[in-house]
Tab-separated table of C-alpha atoms in Angstrom:
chain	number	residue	atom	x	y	z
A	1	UNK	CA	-8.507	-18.432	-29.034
A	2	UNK	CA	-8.806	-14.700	-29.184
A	3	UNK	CA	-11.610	-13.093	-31.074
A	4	UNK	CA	-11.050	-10.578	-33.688
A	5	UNK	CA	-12.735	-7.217	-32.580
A	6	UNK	CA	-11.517	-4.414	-34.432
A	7	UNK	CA	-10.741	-2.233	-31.258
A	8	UNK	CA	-8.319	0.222	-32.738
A	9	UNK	CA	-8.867	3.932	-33.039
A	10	UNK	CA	-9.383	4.472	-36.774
A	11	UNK	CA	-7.570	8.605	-36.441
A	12	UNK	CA	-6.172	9.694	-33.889
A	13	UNK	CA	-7.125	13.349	-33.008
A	14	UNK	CA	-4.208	15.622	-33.497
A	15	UNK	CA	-5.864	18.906	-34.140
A	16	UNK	CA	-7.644	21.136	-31.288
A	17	UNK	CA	-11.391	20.210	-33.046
A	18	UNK	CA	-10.342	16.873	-33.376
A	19	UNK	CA	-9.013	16.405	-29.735
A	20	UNK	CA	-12.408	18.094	-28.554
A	21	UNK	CA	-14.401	15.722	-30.599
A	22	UNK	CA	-13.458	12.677	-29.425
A	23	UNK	CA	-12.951	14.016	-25.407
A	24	UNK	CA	-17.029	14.947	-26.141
A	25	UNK	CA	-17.342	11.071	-27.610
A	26	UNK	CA	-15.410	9.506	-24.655
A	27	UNK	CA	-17.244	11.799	-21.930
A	28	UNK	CA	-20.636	10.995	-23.560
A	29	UNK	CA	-20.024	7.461	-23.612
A	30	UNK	CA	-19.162	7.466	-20.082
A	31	UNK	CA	-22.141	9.023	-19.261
A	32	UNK	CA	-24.480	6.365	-21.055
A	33	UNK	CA	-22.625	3.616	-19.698
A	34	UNK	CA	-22.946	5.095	-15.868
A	35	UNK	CA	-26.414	6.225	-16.067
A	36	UNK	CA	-28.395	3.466	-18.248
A	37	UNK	CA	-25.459	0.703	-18.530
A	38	UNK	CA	-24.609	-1.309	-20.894
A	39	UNK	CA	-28.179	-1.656	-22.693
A	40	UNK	CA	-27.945	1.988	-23.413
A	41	UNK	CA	-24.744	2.228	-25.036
A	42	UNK	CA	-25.009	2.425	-28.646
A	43	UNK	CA	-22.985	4.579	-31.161
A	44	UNK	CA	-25.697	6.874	-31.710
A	45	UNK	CA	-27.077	7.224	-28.546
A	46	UNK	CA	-23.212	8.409	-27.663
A	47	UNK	CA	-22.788	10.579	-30.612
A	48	UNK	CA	-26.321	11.974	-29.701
A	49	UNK	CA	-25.266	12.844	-26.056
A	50	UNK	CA	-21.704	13.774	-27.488
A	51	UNK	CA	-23.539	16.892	-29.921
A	52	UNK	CA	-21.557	15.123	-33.303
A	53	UNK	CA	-22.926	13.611	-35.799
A	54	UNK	CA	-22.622	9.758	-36.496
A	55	UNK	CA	-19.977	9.938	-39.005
A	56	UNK	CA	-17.759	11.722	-36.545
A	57	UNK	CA	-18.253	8.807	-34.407
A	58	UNK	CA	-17.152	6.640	-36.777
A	59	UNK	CA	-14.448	8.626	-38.242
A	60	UNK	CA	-12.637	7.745	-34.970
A	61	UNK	CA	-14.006	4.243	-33.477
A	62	UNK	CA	-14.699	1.520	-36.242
A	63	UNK	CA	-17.682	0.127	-33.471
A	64	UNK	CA	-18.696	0.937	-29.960
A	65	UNK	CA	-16.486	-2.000	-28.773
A	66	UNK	CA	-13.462	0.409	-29.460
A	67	UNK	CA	-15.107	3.438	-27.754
A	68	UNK	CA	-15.895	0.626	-24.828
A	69	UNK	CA	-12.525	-0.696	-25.083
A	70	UNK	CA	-11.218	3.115	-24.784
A	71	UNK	CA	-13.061	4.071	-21.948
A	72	UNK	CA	-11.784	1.236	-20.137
A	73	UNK	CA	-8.211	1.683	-21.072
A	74	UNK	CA	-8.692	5.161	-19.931
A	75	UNK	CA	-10.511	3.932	-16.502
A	76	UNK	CA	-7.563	1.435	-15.903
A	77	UNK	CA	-4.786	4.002	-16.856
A	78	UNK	CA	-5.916	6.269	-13.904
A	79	UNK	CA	-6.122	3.184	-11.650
A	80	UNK	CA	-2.580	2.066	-12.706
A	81	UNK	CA	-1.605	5.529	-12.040
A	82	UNK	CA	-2.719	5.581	-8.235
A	83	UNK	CA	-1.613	2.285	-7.308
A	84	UNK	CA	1.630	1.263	-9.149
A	85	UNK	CA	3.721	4.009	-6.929
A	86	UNK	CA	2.470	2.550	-3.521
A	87	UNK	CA	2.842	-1.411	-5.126
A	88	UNK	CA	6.659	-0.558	-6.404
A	89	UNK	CA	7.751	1.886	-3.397
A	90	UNK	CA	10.996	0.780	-2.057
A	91	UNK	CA	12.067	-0.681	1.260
A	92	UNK	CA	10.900	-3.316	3.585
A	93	UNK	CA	8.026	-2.486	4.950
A	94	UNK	CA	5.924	-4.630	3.365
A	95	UNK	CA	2.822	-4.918	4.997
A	96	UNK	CA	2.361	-1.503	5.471
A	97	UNK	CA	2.656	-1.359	1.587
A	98	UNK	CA	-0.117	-3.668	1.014
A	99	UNK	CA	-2.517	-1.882	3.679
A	100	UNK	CA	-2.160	1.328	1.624
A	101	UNK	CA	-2.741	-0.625	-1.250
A	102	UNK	CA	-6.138	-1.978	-0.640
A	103	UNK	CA	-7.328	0.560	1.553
A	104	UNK	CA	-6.896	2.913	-2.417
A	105	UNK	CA	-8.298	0.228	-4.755
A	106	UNK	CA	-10.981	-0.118	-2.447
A	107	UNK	CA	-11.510	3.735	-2.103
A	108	UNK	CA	-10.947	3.483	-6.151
A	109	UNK	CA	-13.702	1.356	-6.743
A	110	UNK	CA	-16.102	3.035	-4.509
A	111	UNK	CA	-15.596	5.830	-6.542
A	112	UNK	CA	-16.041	4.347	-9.835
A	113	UNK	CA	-18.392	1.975	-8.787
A	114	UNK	CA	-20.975	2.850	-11.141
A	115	UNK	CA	-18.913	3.222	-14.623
A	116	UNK	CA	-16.612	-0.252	-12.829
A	117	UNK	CA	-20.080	-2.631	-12.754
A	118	UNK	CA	-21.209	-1.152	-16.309
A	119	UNK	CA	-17.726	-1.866	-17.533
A	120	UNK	CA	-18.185	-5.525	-16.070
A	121	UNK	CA	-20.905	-6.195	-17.779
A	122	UNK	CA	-20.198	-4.560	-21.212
A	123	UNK	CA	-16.798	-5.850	-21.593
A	124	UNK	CA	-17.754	-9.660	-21.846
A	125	UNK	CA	-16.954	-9.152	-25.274
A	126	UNK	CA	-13.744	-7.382	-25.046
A	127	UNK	CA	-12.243	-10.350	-22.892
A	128	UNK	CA	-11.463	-12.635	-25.808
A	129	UNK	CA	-9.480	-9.794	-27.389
A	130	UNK	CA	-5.565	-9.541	-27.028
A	131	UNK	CA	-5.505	-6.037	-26.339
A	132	UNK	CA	-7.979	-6.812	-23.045
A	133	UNK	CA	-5.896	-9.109	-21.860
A	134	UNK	CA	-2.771	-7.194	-21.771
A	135	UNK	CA	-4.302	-4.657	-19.847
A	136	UNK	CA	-5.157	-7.557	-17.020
A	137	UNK	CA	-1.623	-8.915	-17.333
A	138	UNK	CA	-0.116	-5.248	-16.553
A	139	UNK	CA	-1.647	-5.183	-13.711
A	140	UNK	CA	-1.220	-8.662	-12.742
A	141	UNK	CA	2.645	-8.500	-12.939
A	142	UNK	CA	2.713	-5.402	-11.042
A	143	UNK	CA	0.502	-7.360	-8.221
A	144	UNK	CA	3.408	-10.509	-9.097
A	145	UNK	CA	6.130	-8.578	-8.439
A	146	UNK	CA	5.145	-7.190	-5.352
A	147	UNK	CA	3.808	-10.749	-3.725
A	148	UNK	CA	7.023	-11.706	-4.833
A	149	UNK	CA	8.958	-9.737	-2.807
A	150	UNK	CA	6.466	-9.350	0.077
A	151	UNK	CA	5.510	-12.778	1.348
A	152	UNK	CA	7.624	-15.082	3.349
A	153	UNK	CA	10.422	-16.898	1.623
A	154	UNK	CA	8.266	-20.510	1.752
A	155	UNK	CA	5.534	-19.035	0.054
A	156	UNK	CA	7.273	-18.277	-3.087
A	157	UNK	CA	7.477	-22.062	-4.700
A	158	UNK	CA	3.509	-21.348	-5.698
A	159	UNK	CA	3.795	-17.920	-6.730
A	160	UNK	CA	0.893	-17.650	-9.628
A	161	UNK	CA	-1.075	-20.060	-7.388
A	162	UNK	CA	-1.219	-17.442	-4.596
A	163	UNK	CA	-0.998	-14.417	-6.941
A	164	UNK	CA	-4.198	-15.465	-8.616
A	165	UNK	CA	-5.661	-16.156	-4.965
A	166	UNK	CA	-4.765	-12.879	-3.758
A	167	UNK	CA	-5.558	-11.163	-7.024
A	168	UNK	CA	-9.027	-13.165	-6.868
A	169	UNK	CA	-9.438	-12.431	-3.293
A	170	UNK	CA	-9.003	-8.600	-3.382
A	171	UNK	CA	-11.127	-7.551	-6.099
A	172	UNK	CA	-14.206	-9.781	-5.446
A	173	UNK	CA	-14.179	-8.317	-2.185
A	174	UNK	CA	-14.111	-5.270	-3.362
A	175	UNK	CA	-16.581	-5.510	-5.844
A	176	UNK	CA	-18.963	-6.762	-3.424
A	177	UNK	CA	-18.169	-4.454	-1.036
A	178	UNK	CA	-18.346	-1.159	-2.723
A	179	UNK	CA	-21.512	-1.916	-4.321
A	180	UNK	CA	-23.350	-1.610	-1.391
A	181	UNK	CA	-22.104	2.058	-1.255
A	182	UNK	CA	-20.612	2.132	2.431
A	183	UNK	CA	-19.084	4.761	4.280
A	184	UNK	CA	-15.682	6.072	3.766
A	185	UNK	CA	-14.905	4.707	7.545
A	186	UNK	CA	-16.445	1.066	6.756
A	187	UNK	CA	-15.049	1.131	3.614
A	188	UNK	CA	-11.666	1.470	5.048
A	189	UNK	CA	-12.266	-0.818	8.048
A	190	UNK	CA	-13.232	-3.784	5.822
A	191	UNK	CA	-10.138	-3.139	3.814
A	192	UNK	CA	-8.099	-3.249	6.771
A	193	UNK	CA	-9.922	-6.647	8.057
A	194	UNK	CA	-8.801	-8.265	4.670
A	195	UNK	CA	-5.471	-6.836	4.612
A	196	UNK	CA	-4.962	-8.160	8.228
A	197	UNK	CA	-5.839	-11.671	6.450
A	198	UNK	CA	-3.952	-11.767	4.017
A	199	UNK	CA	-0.338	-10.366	5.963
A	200	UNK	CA	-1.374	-13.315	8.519
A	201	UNK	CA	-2.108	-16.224	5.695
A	202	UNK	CA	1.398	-15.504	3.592
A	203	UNK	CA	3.662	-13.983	6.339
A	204	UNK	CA	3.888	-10.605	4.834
A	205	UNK	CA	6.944	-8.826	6.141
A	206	UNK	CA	6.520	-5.274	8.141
């Protein structure tokens, strides 16, 4: 059963000042959860770091679970944005596809390593909300529809089994990986390594 977390915006800015403030809210909070994690993140330690006072925080977020929940909406939306094109390009070439695809979430995560592991740790709460999970089903049916079309024919009759697998597979090695903050070149070699894997394991067309 979901919990209820009221993680809605209470006002949406409209105005210049009011578009400023909460850009200087979401930036700040960002910053906390980066630099001292998730035991540092408090609404007036942001609104502190943001220059506004604590009512402005709240005139926006009802709770720092909706500035958390924000910030990773935000952090997903530009993640979306990179790899949905290269996940729902047309033609054939399947493989190819999915090299491109993991060599950027991997390069992704390296990049956001430090915000992704403070967001994994802060958003145990979030995960019992509805509005959480939606965000990990979007991206989990745009990973469903691609497996769908990429892996061999016989593969197909446990689609969610293997879409979970891959899903599983992908970002726990990437996780692990990128924490270690390797080198572009490694980074992109160990991508490859699992890509070659996974086209191998479910027949993934080129």
């Amino acid at each position: 059963m979901t919990r209820k977390i009221d993680i809605s915006l209470k006002k949406i800015a409209k105005q210049e000042r009011s578009i400023a403030t909460v850009e200087a809210i979401v930036e700040a909070g960002t910053y906390i959860l980066r630099e001292h994690g998730p035991g540092g993140f408090t609404a007036n330690k942001v609104a502190e770091k943001a220059g506004v006072n604590i009512a402005s925080f709240y005139q926006y977020y009802p709770n720092k679970e909706a500035l958390l929940f924000h910030i990773t909406n935000l952090t997903w939306g530009r993640q979306l944005a990179r790899l949905t094109p290269i996940l729902e390009e047309e033609g054939p070439d399947h493989a190819r596809k999915l090299r491109d695809f993991i060599r950027e979430f991997f390069l992704i995560e390296a990049a956001e390593v430090d915000i992704r592991r403070a967001l994994r740790i802060a958003s145990v709460e979030l995960r019992e909300t509805a509005e959480f999970n939606a965000l990990i089903l979007e991206g989990y049916e745009l990973t469903k529809r691609f497996i769908a079309r990429a892996v061999a024919p016989h593969k197909t009759h446990d689609l969610d089994f293997n879409v979970d697998f891959i899903v599983m597979l992908v970002t726990s090695f990437a996780e692990r990986t990128t924490d270690g903050k390797p080198s572009t070149a490694r980074l992109i070699r160990q991508a490859d390594l699992l890509t070659d894997m996974l086209i191998a394991q479910f027949q993934i067309s080129s």
